[in-house]
């Protein structure tokens, strides 16, 4: 009761209006208002590629503005109070004080379905080696990536200066010759995650507006949808042909994109089954997505991601 009286007449989320924070932090606000964390444009721009222009307009009005946009983060969601997800929040981060960062209460809450529990080992059972070394989200993802640089990017892949494994791990600088040889031989042909992702990660199936989706563990390797010359880890996107059927959206261009997308799985280990012996990929073909494993009635573009590893030639 006392708390209700204390908050009576107060603005519940003052940072929802960026002008409030902009009074003291004008430079940050000027770039943040265009960042993907605030606009959530990445969710919209990727999915409307499956739609006609008329369907995209309907999606904006009936789905994006009513549902997807609710996930945008205001300044206070990262610096004062944990964001509200499905009606749940862990509350104030440190009383009513502003904090510079606390990834375990902010990043973890929004990205707690997949990335964060995989990073800590809560999902998949194997913690990322960087987490075990004491690293957290902002050790790789710098604040410029969150606050934005003033550019209204369409999707996250377009963001400049995104973190790369090679920012810290230079190919050719390995201590052991075997590791150096493996990296040089597979460089640009296989992503770092393709070899160093250590466990199954969460994949979501059959997403429908208002009905949610089903999650299952899985590990898949195939050609990257962004770079058809590189093998990488793939994650199933839950969007299916009738995801927006109730909104009158058939997704006329559904087959334009695959149902699987390259994923930077946050469960990295130095040693995995694939780094220990070559036959895991070249003979046993473990983890490689096959035609029989593709989801039923999926996109025709899924077939373009399949890759059949070749045996290593033995010289006489």
mmCIF file of N, CA, C and O in Angstrom, residues 147-193:
data_model
loop_
_atom_site.group_PDB
_atom_site.id
_atom_site.type_symbol
_atom_site.label_atom_id
_atom_site.label_comp_id
_atom_site.label_asym_id
_atom_site.label_seq_id
_atom_site.Cartn_x
_atom_site.Cartn_y
_atom_site.Cartn_z
ATOM 1 N N UNK A 147 23.789 1.054 -28.350
ATOM 2 C CA UNK A 147 23.342 2.439 -28.474
ATOM 3 C C UNK A 147 23.170 2.858 -29.931
ATOM 4 O O UNK A 147 22.492 3.833 -30.217
ATOM 5 N N UNK A 148 23.782 2.112 -30.842
ATOM 6 C CA UNK A 148 23.678 2.440 -32.250
ATOM 7 C C UNK A 148 24.716 3.471 -32.674
ATOM 8 O O UNK A 148 25.377 4.101 -31.845
ATOM 9 N N UNK A 149 24.851 3.626 -33.974
ATOM 10 C CA UNK A 149 25.810 4.601 -34.504
ATOM 11 C C UNK A 149 25.124 5.667 -35.345
ATOM 12 O O UNK A 149 25.772 6.402 -36.086
ATOM 13 N N UNK A 150 23.794 5.727 -35.233
ATOM 14 C CA UNK A 150 23.043 6.723 -35.991
ATOM 15 C C UNK A 150 22.478 6.205 -37.294
ATOM 16 O O UNK A 150 21.727 6.906 -37.976
ATOM 17 N N UNK A 151 22.824 4.956 -37.642
ATOM 18 C CA UNK A 151 22.319 4.345 -38.869
ATOM 19 C C UNK A 151 21.115 3.466 -38.548
ATOM 20 O O UNK A 151 21.161 2.679 -37.600
ATOM 21 N N UNK A 152 20.066 3.592 -39.321
ATOM 22 C CA UNK A 152 18.873 2.759 -39.125
ATOM 23 C C UNK A 152 19.053 1.467 -39.924
ATOM 24 O O UNK A 152 18.623 1.358 -41.075
ATOM 25 N N UNK A 153 19.707 0.486 -39.320
ATOM 26 C CA UNK A 153 19.966 -0.780 -40.006
ATOM 27 C C UNK A 153 18.676 -1.580 -40.179
ATOM 28 O O UNK A 153 17.783 -1.541 -39.333
ATOM 29 N N UNK A 154 18.609 -2.335 -41.264
ATOM 30 C CA UNK A 154 17.441 -3.172 -41.525
ATOM 31 C C UNK A 154 17.436 -4.402 -40.624
ATOM 32 O O UNK A 154 16.412 -4.758 -40.048
ATOM 33 N N UNK A 155 18.585 -5.071 -40.563
ATOM 34 C CA UNK A 155 18.719 -6.302 -39.782
ATOM 35 C C UNK A 155 20.075 -6.298 -39.088
ATOM 36 O O UNK A 155 20.980 -5.540 -39.462
ATOM 37 N N UNK A 156 20.239 -7.152 -38.097
ATOM 38 C CA UNK A 156 21.457 -7.123 -37.279
ATOM 39 C C UNK A 156 22.709 -7.465 -38.076
ATOM 40 O O UNK A 156 23.806 -7.011 -37.733
ATOM 41 N N UNK A 157 22.567 -8.260 -39.139
ATOM 42 C CA UNK A 157 23.742 -8.637 -39.923
ATOM 43 C C UNK A 157 24.394 -7.440 -40.605
ATOM 44 O O UNK A 157 25.558 -7.498 -41.000
ATOM 45 N N UNK A 158 23.653 -6.349 -40.767
ATOM 46 C CA UNK A 158 24.188 -5.164 -41.432
ATOM 47 C C UNK A 158 24.970 -4.253 -40.481
ATOM 48 O O UNK A 158 25.687 -3.363 -40.931
ATOM 49 N N UNK A 159 24.829 -4.469 -39.185
ATOM 50 C CA UNK A 159 25.455 -3.582 -38.200
ATOM 51 C C UNK A 159 26.972 -3.622 -38.329
ATOM 52 O O UNK A 159 27.581 -4.696 -38.350
ATOM 53 N N UNK A 160 27.577 -2.455 -38.406
ATOM 54 C CA UNK A 160 29.032 -2.373 -38.518
ATOM 55 C C UNK A 160 29.697 -2.720 -37.187
ATOM 56 O O UNK A 160 29.146 -2.478 -36.115
ATOM 57 N N UNK A 161 30.885 -3.276 -37.288
ATOM 58 C CA UNK A 161 31.710 -3.578 -36.111
ATOM 59 C C UNK A 161 31.056 -4.575 -35.160
ATOM 60 O O UNK A 161 31.232 -4.503 -33.937
ATOM 61 N N UNK A 162 30.292 -5.508 -35.710
ATOM 62 C CA UNK A 162 29.765 -6.582 -34.865
ATOM 63 C C UNK A 162 30.933 -7.446 -34.391
ATOM 64 O O UNK A 162 31.956 -7.555 -35.064
ATOM 65 N N UNK A 163 30.813 -8.075 -33.225
ATOM 66 C CA UNK A 163 31.934 -8.870 -32.720
ATOM 67 C C UNK A 163 32.248 -10.057 -33.613
ATOM 68 O O UNK A 163 31.356 -10.664 -34.209
ATOM 69 N N UNK A 164 33.515 -10.361 -33.705
ATOM 70 C CA UNK A 164 33.988 -11.499 -34.484
ATOM 71 C C UNK A 164 35.002 -12.266 -33.648
ATOM 72 O O UNK A 164 35.773 -11.671 -32.887
ATOM 73 N N UNK A 165 35.003 -13.575 -33.778
ATOM 74 C CA UNK A 165 35.974 -14.389 -33.047
ATOM 75 C C UNK A 165 37.397 -13.934 -33.361
ATOM 76 O O UNK A 165 38.287 -13.968 -32.504
ATOM 77 N N UNK A 166 37.601 -13.488 -34.593
ATOM 78 C CA UNK A 166 38.942 -13.096 -35.030
ATOM 79 C C UNK A 166 39.396 -11.769 -34.428
ATOM 80 O O UNK A 166 40.553 -11.385 -34.587
ATOM 81 N N UNK A 167 38.497 -11.080 -33.744
ATOM 82 C CA UNK A 167 38.918 -9.872 -33.035
ATOM 83 C C UNK A 167 39.953 -10.217 -31.967
ATOM 84 O O UNK A 167 40.838 -9.415 -31.657
ATOM 85 N N UNK A 168 39.822 -11.414 -31.403
ATOM 86 C CA UNK A 168 40.754 -11.858 -30.357
ATOM 87 C C UNK A 168 41.624 -13.037 -30.798
ATOM 88 O O UNK A 168 42.755 -13.178 -30.338
ATOM 89 N N UNK A 169 41.072 -13.876 -31.673
ATOM 90 C CA UNK A 169 41.763 -15.109 -32.060
ATOM 91 C C UNK A 169 42.236 -15.008 -33.509
ATOM 92 O O UNK A 169 41.495 -15.335 -34.439
ATOM 93 N N UNK A 170 43.445 -14.589 -33.686
ATOM 94 C CA UNK A 170 43.996 -14.395 -35.030
ATOM 95 C C UNK A 170 44.402 -15.729 -35.642
ATOM 96 O O UNK A 170 45.133 -16.515 -35.036
ATOM 97 N N UNK A 171 43.905 -16.007 -36.846
ATOM 98 C CA UNK A 171 44.282 -17.225 -37.555
ATOM 99 C C UNK A 171 45.763 -17.152 -37.911
ATOM 100 O O UNK A 171 46.229 -16.176 -38.499
ATOM 101 N N UNK A 172 46.498 -18.173 -37.520
ATOM 102 C CA UNK A 172 47.936 -18.197 -37.756
ATOM 103 C C UNK A 172 48.735 -17.900 -36.504
ATOM 104 O O UNK A 172 49.956 -18.052 -36.486
ATOM 105 N N UNK A 173 48.033 -17.489 -35.444
ATOM 106 C CA UNK A 173 48.729 -17.169 -34.202
ATOM 107 C C UNK A 173 48.579 -18.241 -33.141
ATOM 108 O O UNK A 173 48.857 -18.006 -31.963
ATOM 109 N N UNK A 174 48.155 -19.442 -33.536
ATOM 110 C CA UNK A 174 47.928 -20.529 -32.592
ATOM 111 C C UNK A 174 49.241 -21.067 -32.024
ATOM 112 O O UNK A 174 50.284 -21.031 -32.678
ATOM 113 N N UNK A 175 49.171 -21.590 -30.812
ATOM 114 C CA UNK A 175 50.372 -22.123 -30.155
ATOM 115 C C UNK A 175 50.788 -23.462 -30.753
ATOM 116 O O UNK A 175 51.982 -23.767 -30.843
ATOM 117 N N UNK A 176 49.793 -24.264 -31.171
ATOM 118 C CA UNK A 176 50.096 -25.592 -31.702
ATOM 119 C C UNK A 176 49.983 -25.610 -33.223
ATOM 120 O O UNK A 176 49.075 -25.006 -33.796
ATOM 121 N N UNK A 177 50.883 -26.340 -33.857
ATOM 122 C CA UNK A 177 50.896 -26.437 -35.312
ATOM 123 C C UNK A 177 49.632 -27.114 -35.836
ATOM 124 O O UNK A 177 49.100 -26.730 -36.877
ATOM 125 N N UNK A 178 49.131 -28.119 -35.105
ATOM 126 C CA UNK A 178 47.923 -28.825 -35.549
ATOM 127 C C UNK A 178 46.727 -27.875 -35.609
ATOM 128 O O UNK A 178 45.930 -27.920 -36.555
ATOM 129 N N UNK A 179 46.597 -27.010 -34.608
ATOM 130 C CA UNK A 179 45.494 -26.050 -34.588
ATOM 131 C C UNK A 179 45.657 -25.023 -35.706
ATOM 132 O O UNK A 179 44.693 -24.653 -36.388
ATOM 133 N N UNK A 180 46.879 -24.579 -35.912
ATOM 134 C CA UNK A 180 47.146 -23.601 -36.963
ATOM 135 C C UNK A 180 46.816 -24.180 -38.336
ATOM 136 O O UNK A 180 46.199 -23.516 -39.174
ATOM 137 N N UNK A 181 47.202 -25.430 -38.550
ATOM 138 C CA UNK A 181 46.929 -26.089 -39.830
ATOM 139 C C UNK A 181 45.430 -26.238 -40.064
ATOM 140 O O UNK A 181 44.921 -25.972 -41.156
ATOM 141 N N UNK A 182 44.713 -26.671 -39.018
ATOM 142 C CA UNK A 182 43.261 -26.861 -39.134
ATOM 143 C C UNK A 182 42.553 -25.545 -39.441
ATOM 144 O O UNK A 182 41.659 -25.488 -40.292
ATOM 145 N N UNK A 183 42.960 -24.481 -38.777
ATOM 146 C CA UNK A 183 42.325 -23.182 -38.996
ATOM 147 C C UNK A 183 42.619 -22.640 -40.394
ATOM 148 O O UNK A 183 41.730 -22.097 -41.057
ATOM 149 N N UNK A 184 43.842 -22.776 -40.831
ATOM 150 C CA UNK A 184 44.198 -22.279 -42.160
ATOM 151 C C UNK A 184 43.494 -23.073 -43.252
ATOM 152 O O UNK A 184 43.066 -22.521 -44.265
ATOM 153 N N UNK A 185 43.340 -24.374 -43.035
ATOM 154 C CA UNK A 185 42.707 -25.231 -44.042
ATOM 155 C C UNK A 185 41.199 -24.991 -44.115
ATOM 156 O O UNK A 185 40.597 -25.105 -45.187
ATOM 157 N N UNK A 186 40.583 -24.679 -42.973
ATOM 158 C CA UNK A 186 39.130 -24.498 -42.951
ATOM 159 C C UNK A 186 38.706 -23.030 -42.973
ATOM 160 O O UNK A 186 37.507 -22.736 -43.014
ATOM 161 N N UNK A 187 39.660 -22.115 -42.939
ATOM 162 C CA UNK A 187 39.342 -20.684 -42.894
ATOM 163 C C UNK A 187 38.407 -20.289 -44.031
ATOM 164 O O UNK A 187 38.639 -20.632 -45.192
ATOM 165 N N UNK A 188 37.338 -19.582 -43.675
ATOM 166 C CA UNK A 188 36.331 -19.085 -44.617
ATOM 167 C C UNK A 188 35.476 -20.189 -45.236
ATOM 168 O O UNK A 188 34.478 -19.898 -45.894
ATOM 169 N N UNK A 189 35.849 -21.450 -45.035
ATOM 170 C CA UNK A 189 35.032 -22.558 -45.532
ATOM 171 C C UNK A 189 34.066 -23.055 -44.457
ATOM 172 O O UNK A 189 32.987 -23.556 -44.765
ATOM 173 N N UNK A 190 34.493 -22.937 -43.202
ATOM 174 C CA UNK A 190 33.677 -23.338 -42.056
ATOM 175 C C UNK A 190 33.731 -22.216 -41.030
ATOM 176 O O UNK A 190 34.807 -21.689 -40.741
ATOM 177 N N UNK A 191 32.588 -21.837 -40.482
ATOM 178 C CA UNK A 191 32.586 -20.791 -39.456
ATOM 179 C C UNK A 191 33.195 -21.333 -38.171
ATOM 180 O O UNK A 191 33.285 -22.547 -37.967
ATOM 181 N N UNK A 192 33.601 -20.449 -37.287
ATOM 182 C CA UNK A 192 34.156 -20.865 -35.996
ATOM 183 C C UNK A 192 33.158 -21.731 -35.231
ATOM 184 O O UNK A 192 33.523 -22.714 -34.586
ATOM 185 N N UNK A 193 31.872 -21.370 -35.321
ATOM 186 C CA UNK A 193 30.830 -22.100 -34.604
ATOM 187 C C UNK A 193 30.669 -23.515 -35.153
ATOM 188 O O UNK A 193 30.304 -24.437 -34.424
#
